[in-house]
mmCIF file of C-alpha atoms in Angstrom:
data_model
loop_
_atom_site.group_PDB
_atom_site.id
_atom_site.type_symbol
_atom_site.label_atom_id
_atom_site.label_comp_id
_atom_site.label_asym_id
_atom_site.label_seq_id
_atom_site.Cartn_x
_atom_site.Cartn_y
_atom_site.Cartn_z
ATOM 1 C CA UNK E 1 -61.951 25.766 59.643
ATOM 2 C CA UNK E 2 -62.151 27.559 63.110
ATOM 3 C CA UNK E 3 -59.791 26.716 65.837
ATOM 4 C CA UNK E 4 -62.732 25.936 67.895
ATOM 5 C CA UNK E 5 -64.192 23.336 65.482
ATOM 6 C CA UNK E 6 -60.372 22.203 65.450
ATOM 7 C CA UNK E 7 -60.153 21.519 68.426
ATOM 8 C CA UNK E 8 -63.178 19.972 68.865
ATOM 9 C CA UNK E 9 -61.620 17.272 66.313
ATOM 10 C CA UNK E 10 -59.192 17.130 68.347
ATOM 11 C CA UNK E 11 -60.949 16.276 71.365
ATOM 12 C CA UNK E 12 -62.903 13.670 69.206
ATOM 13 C CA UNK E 13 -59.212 12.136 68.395
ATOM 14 C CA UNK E 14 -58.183 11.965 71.954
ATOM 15 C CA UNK E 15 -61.357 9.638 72.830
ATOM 16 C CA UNK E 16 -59.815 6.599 75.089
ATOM 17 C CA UNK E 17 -58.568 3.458 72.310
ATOM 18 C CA UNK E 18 -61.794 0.974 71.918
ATOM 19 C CA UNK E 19 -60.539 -2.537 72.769
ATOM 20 C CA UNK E 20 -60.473 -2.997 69.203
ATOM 21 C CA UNK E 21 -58.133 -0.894 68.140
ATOM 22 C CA UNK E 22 -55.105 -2.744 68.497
ATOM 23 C CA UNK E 23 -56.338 -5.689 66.603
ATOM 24 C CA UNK E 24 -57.078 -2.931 64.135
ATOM 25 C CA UNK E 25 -53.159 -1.606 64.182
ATOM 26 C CA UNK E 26 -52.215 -5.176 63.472
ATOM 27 C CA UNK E 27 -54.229 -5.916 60.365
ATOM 28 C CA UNK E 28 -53.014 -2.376 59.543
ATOM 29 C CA UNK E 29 -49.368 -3.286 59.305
ATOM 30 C CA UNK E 30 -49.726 -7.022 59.253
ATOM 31 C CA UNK E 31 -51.659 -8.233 56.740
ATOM 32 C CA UNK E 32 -50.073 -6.254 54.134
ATOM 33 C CA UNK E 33 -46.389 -7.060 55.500
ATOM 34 C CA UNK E 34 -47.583 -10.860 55.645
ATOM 35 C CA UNK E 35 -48.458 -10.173 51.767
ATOM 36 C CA UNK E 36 -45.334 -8.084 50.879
ATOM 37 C CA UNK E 37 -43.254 -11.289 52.299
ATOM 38 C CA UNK E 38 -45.056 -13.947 50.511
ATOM 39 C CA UNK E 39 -44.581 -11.252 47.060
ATOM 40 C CA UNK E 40 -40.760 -11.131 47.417
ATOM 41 C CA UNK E 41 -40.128 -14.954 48.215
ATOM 42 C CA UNK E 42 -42.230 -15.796 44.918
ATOM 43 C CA UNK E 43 -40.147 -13.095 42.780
ATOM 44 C CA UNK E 44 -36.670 -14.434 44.741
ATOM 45 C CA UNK E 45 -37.211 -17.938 44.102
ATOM 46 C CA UNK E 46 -38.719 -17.656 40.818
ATOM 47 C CA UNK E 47 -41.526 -19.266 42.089
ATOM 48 C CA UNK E 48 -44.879 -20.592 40.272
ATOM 49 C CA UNK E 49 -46.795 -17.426 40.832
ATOM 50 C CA UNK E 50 -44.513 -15.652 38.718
ATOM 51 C CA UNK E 51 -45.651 -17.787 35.712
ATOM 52 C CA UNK E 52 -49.394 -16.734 36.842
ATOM 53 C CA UNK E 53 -48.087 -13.081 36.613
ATOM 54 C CA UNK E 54 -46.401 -13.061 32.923
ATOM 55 C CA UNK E 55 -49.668 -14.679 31.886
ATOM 56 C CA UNK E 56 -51.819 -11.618 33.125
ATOM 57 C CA UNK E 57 -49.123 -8.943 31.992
ATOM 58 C CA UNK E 58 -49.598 -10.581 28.522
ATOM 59 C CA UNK E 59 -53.110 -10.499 28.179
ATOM 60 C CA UNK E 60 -52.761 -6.581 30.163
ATOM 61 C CA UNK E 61 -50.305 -4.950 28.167
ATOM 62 C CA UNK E 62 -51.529 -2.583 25.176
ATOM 63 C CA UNK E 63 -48.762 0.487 24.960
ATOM 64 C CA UNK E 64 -50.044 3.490 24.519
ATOM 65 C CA UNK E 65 -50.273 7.224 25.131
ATOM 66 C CA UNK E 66 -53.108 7.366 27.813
ATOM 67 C CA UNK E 67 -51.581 4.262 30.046
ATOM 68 C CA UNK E 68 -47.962 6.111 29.420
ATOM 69 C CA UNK E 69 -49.345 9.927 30.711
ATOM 70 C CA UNK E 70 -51.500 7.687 33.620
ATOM 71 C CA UNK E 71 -48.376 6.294 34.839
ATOM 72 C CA UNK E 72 -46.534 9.009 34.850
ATOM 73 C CA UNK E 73 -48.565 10.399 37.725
ATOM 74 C CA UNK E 74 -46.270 8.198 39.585
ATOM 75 C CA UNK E 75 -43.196 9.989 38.924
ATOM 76 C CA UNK E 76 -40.728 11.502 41.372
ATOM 77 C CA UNK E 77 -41.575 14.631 39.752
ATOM 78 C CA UNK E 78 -45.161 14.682 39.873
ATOM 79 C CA UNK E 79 -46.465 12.989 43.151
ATOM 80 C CA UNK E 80 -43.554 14.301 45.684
ATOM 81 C CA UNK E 81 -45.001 18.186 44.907
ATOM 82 C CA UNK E 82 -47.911 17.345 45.404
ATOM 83 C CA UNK E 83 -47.183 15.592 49.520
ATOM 84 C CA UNK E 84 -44.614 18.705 50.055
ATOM 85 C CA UNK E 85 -47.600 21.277 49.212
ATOM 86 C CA UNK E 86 -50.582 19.926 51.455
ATOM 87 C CA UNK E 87 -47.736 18.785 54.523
ATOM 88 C CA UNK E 88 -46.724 23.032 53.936
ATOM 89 C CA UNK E 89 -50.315 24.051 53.498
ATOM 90 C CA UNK E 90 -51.584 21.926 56.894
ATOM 91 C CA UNK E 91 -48.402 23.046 58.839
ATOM 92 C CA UNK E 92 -49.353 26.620 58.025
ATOM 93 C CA UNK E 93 -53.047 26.016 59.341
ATOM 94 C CA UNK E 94 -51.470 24.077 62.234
ATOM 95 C CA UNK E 95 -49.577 26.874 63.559
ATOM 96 C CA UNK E 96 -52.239 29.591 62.879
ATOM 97 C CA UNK E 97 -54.663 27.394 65.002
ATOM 98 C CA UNK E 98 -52.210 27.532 67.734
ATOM 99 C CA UNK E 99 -51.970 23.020 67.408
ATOM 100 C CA UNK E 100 -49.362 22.314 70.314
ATOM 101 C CA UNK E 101 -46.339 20.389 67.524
ATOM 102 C CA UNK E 102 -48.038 21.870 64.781
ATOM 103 C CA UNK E 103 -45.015 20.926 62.786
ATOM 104 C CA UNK E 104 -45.169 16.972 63.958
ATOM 105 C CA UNK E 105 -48.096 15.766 60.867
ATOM 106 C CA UNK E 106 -46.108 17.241 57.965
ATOM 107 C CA UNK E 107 -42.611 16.243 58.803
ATOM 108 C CA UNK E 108 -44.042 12.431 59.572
ATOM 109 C CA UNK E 109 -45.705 12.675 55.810
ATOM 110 C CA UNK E 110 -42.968 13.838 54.209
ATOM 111 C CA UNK E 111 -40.087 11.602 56.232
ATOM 112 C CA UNK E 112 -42.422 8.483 54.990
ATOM 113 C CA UNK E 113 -41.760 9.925 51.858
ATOM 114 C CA UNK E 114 -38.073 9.628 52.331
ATOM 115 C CA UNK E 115 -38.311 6.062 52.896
ATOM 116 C CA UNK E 116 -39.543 5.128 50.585
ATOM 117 C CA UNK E 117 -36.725 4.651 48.153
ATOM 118 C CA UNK E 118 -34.317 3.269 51.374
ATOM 119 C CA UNK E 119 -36.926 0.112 51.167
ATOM 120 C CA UNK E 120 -37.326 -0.369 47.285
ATOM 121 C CA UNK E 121 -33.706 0.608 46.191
ATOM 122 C CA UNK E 122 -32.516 -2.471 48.126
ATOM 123 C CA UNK E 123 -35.136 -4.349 47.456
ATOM 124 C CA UNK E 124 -34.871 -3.783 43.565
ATOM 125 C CA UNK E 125 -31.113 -5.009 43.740
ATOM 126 C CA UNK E 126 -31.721 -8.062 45.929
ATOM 127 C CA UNK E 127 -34.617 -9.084 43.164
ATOM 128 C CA UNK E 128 -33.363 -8.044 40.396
ATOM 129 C CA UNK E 129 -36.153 -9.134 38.265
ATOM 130 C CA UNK E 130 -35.976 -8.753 35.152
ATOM 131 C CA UNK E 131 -38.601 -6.318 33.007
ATOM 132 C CA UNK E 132 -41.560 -7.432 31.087
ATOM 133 C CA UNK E 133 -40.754 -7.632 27.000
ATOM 134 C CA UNK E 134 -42.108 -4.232 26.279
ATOM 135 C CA UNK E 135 -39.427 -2.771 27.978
ATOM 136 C CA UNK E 136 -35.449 -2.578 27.057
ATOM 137 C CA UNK E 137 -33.362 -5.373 28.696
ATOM 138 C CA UNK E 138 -32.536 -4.856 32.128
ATOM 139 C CA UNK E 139 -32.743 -5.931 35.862
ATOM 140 C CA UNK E 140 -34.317 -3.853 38.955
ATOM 141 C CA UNK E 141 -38.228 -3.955 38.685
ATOM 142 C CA UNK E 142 -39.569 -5.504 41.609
ATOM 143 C CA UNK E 143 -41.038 -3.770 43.617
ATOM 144 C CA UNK E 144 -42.405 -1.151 41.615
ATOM 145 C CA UNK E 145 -40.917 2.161 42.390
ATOM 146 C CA UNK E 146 -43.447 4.534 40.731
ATOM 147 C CA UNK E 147 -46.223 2.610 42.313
ATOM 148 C CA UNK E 148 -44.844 2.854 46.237
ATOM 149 C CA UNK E 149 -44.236 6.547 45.253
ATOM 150 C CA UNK E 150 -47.939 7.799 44.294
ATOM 151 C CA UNK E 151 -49.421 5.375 47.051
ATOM 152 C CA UNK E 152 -47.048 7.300 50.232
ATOM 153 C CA UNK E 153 -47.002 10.626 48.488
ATOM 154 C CA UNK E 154 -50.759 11.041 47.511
ATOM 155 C CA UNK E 155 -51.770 8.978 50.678
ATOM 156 C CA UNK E 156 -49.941 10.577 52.969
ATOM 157 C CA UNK E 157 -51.278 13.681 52.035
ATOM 158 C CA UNK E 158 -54.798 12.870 52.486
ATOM 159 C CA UNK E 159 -53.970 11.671 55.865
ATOM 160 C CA UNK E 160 -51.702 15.034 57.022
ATOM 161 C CA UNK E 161 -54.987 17.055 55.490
ATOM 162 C CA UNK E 162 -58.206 15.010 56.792
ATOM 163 C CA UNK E 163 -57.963 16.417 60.470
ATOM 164 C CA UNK E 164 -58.564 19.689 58.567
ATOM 165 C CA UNK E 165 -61.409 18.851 56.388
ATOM 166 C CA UNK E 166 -64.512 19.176 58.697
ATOM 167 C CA UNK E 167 -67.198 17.784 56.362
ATOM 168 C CA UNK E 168 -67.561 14.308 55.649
ATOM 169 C CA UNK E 169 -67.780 15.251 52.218
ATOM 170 C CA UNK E 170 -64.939 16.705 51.339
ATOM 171 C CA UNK E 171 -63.316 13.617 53.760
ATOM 172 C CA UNK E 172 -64.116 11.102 51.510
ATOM 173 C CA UNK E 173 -63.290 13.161 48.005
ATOM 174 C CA UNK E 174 -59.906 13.552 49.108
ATOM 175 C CA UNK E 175 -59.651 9.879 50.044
ATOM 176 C CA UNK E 176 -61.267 8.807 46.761
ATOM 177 C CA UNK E 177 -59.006 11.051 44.745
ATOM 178 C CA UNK E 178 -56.182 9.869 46.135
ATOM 179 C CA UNK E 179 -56.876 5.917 45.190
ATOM 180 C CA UNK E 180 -57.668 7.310 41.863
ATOM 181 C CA UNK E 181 -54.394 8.665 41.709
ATOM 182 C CA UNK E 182 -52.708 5.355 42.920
ATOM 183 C CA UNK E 183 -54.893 3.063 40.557
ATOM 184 C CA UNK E 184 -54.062 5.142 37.758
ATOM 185 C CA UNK E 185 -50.659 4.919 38.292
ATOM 186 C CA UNK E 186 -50.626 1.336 38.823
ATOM 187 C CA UNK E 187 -52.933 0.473 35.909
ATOM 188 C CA UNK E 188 -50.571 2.480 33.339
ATOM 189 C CA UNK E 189 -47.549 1.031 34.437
ATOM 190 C CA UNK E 190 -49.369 -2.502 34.235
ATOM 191 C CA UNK E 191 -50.628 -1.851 30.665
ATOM 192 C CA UNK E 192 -47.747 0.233 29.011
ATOM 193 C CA UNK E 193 -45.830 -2.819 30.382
ATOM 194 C CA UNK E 194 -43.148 -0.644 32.352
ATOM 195 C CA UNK E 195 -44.495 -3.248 35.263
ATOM 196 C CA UNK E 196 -45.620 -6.161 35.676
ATOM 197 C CA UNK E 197 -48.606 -6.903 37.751
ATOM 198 C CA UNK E 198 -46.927 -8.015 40.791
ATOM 199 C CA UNK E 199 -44.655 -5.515 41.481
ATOM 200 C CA UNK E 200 -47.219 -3.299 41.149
ATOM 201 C CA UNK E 201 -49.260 -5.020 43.855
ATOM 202 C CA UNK E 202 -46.261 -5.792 46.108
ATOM 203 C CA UNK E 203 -45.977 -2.022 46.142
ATOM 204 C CA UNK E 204 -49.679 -2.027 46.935
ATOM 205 C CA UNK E 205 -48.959 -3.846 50.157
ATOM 206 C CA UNK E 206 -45.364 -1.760 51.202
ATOM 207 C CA UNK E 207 -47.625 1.372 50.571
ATOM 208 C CA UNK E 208 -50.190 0.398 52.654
ATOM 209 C CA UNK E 209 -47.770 -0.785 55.590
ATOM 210 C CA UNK E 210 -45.995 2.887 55.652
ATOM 211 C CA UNK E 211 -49.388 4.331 55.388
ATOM 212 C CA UNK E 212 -51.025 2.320 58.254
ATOM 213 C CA UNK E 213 -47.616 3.111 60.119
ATOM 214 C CA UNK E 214 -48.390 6.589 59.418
ATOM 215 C CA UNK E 215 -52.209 6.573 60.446
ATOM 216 C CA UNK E 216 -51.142 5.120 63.867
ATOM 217 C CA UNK E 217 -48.510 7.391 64.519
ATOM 218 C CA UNK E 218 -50.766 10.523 63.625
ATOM 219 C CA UNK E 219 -53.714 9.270 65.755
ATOM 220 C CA UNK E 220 -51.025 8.979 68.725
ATOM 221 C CA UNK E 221 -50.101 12.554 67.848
ATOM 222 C CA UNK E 222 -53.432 13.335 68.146
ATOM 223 C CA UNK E 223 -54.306 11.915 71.550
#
């Protein structure tokens, strides 16, 4: 991509807010943080839809070596690479292109990234719901760590590298990949029974809370 065409992006970013836009913001980080709230009271108080999620891991979980290999695309080890590589890789274009705080995307990516554990460490203590029967006994599974990890890591990526993808094309296969990615994850962990469903989707919701966090902040970078 030229540094022309860049910053003609650019200039499309920096168009003055619509009036809708902050209704937008707040369905961004609201809805899902409304969600993530209602999630954690259920698994704190033990409450009803708890019984409504054992039911569904039971009639979900099948162990075996393709829902094992799609989870681990959620690892640590896997998914964190893959953020540090495209916030490096769009830094490096950044620069070249002369971008005034060419630095600013990547380290916002990858400090999401960071936070990730801060919020589901606690969390996982606090809970400390048990795991579903196909797993040893222990405590510490809600919400679902592996989960929160591929949604930030692969999503933030996507957004630190869209501003840099100029056809609407290749837009929408990185976007598309990276849900793959995250419903892979999610539906391994779900069926293996390392999970179950709810903390899964509770991660859904603190994923898409940093994310929207993240998609505000960049657009404000932008401008």
């Amino acid at each position: 991509m030229s540094t022309r065409s860049h910053a003609a992006s650019e200039g499309a970013a920096s168009a003055p807010p619509a009036p809708g836009r902050p209704a937008r913001g707040a369905l961004l980080l609201g809805l899902p943080a409304l969600l993530f709230a209602l999630f954690t009271w259920q698994v704190a108080v033990e409450g009803p839809l708890l019984e409504l999620d054992e039911r569904l891991s039971r009639a979900l979980v099948q162990p075996g070596r393709a829902a094992e290999l799609m989870a681990d695309l959620g690892n640590v080890q896997v998914a964190v690479p893959v953020l540090v590589l495209i916030a490096g890789y769009t830094a490096r274009r950044a620069r070249s292109a002369g971008v005034p705080r060419w630095w600013l995307p990547s380290v916002a990516g990858l400090a999401l990234m960071v936070m990730v554990p801060l919020i589901v460490v606690p969390l996982k203590e606090w809970t400390d719901r048990p795991g579903t029967p196909a797993v040893p006994p222990a405590t510490g599974y809600y919400p679902s760590g592996h989960t929160a990890t591929a949604a930030v890591a692969y999503g933030a990526a996507v957004l630190v590298l869209l501003p840099w993808l100029v056809s609407p094309p290749a837009r929408r296969t990185a976007v598309v990949t990276a849900l793959v990615l995250v419903a892979a994850v999610s539906f391994g962990l779900v069926r293996r029974g390392y999970h179950w469903p709810l903390d899964v989707v509770a991660s859904w919701c603190l994923g898409a809370m940093l994310l929207g966090a993240l998609w505000l902040f960049l657009r404000q970078v932008a401008r």
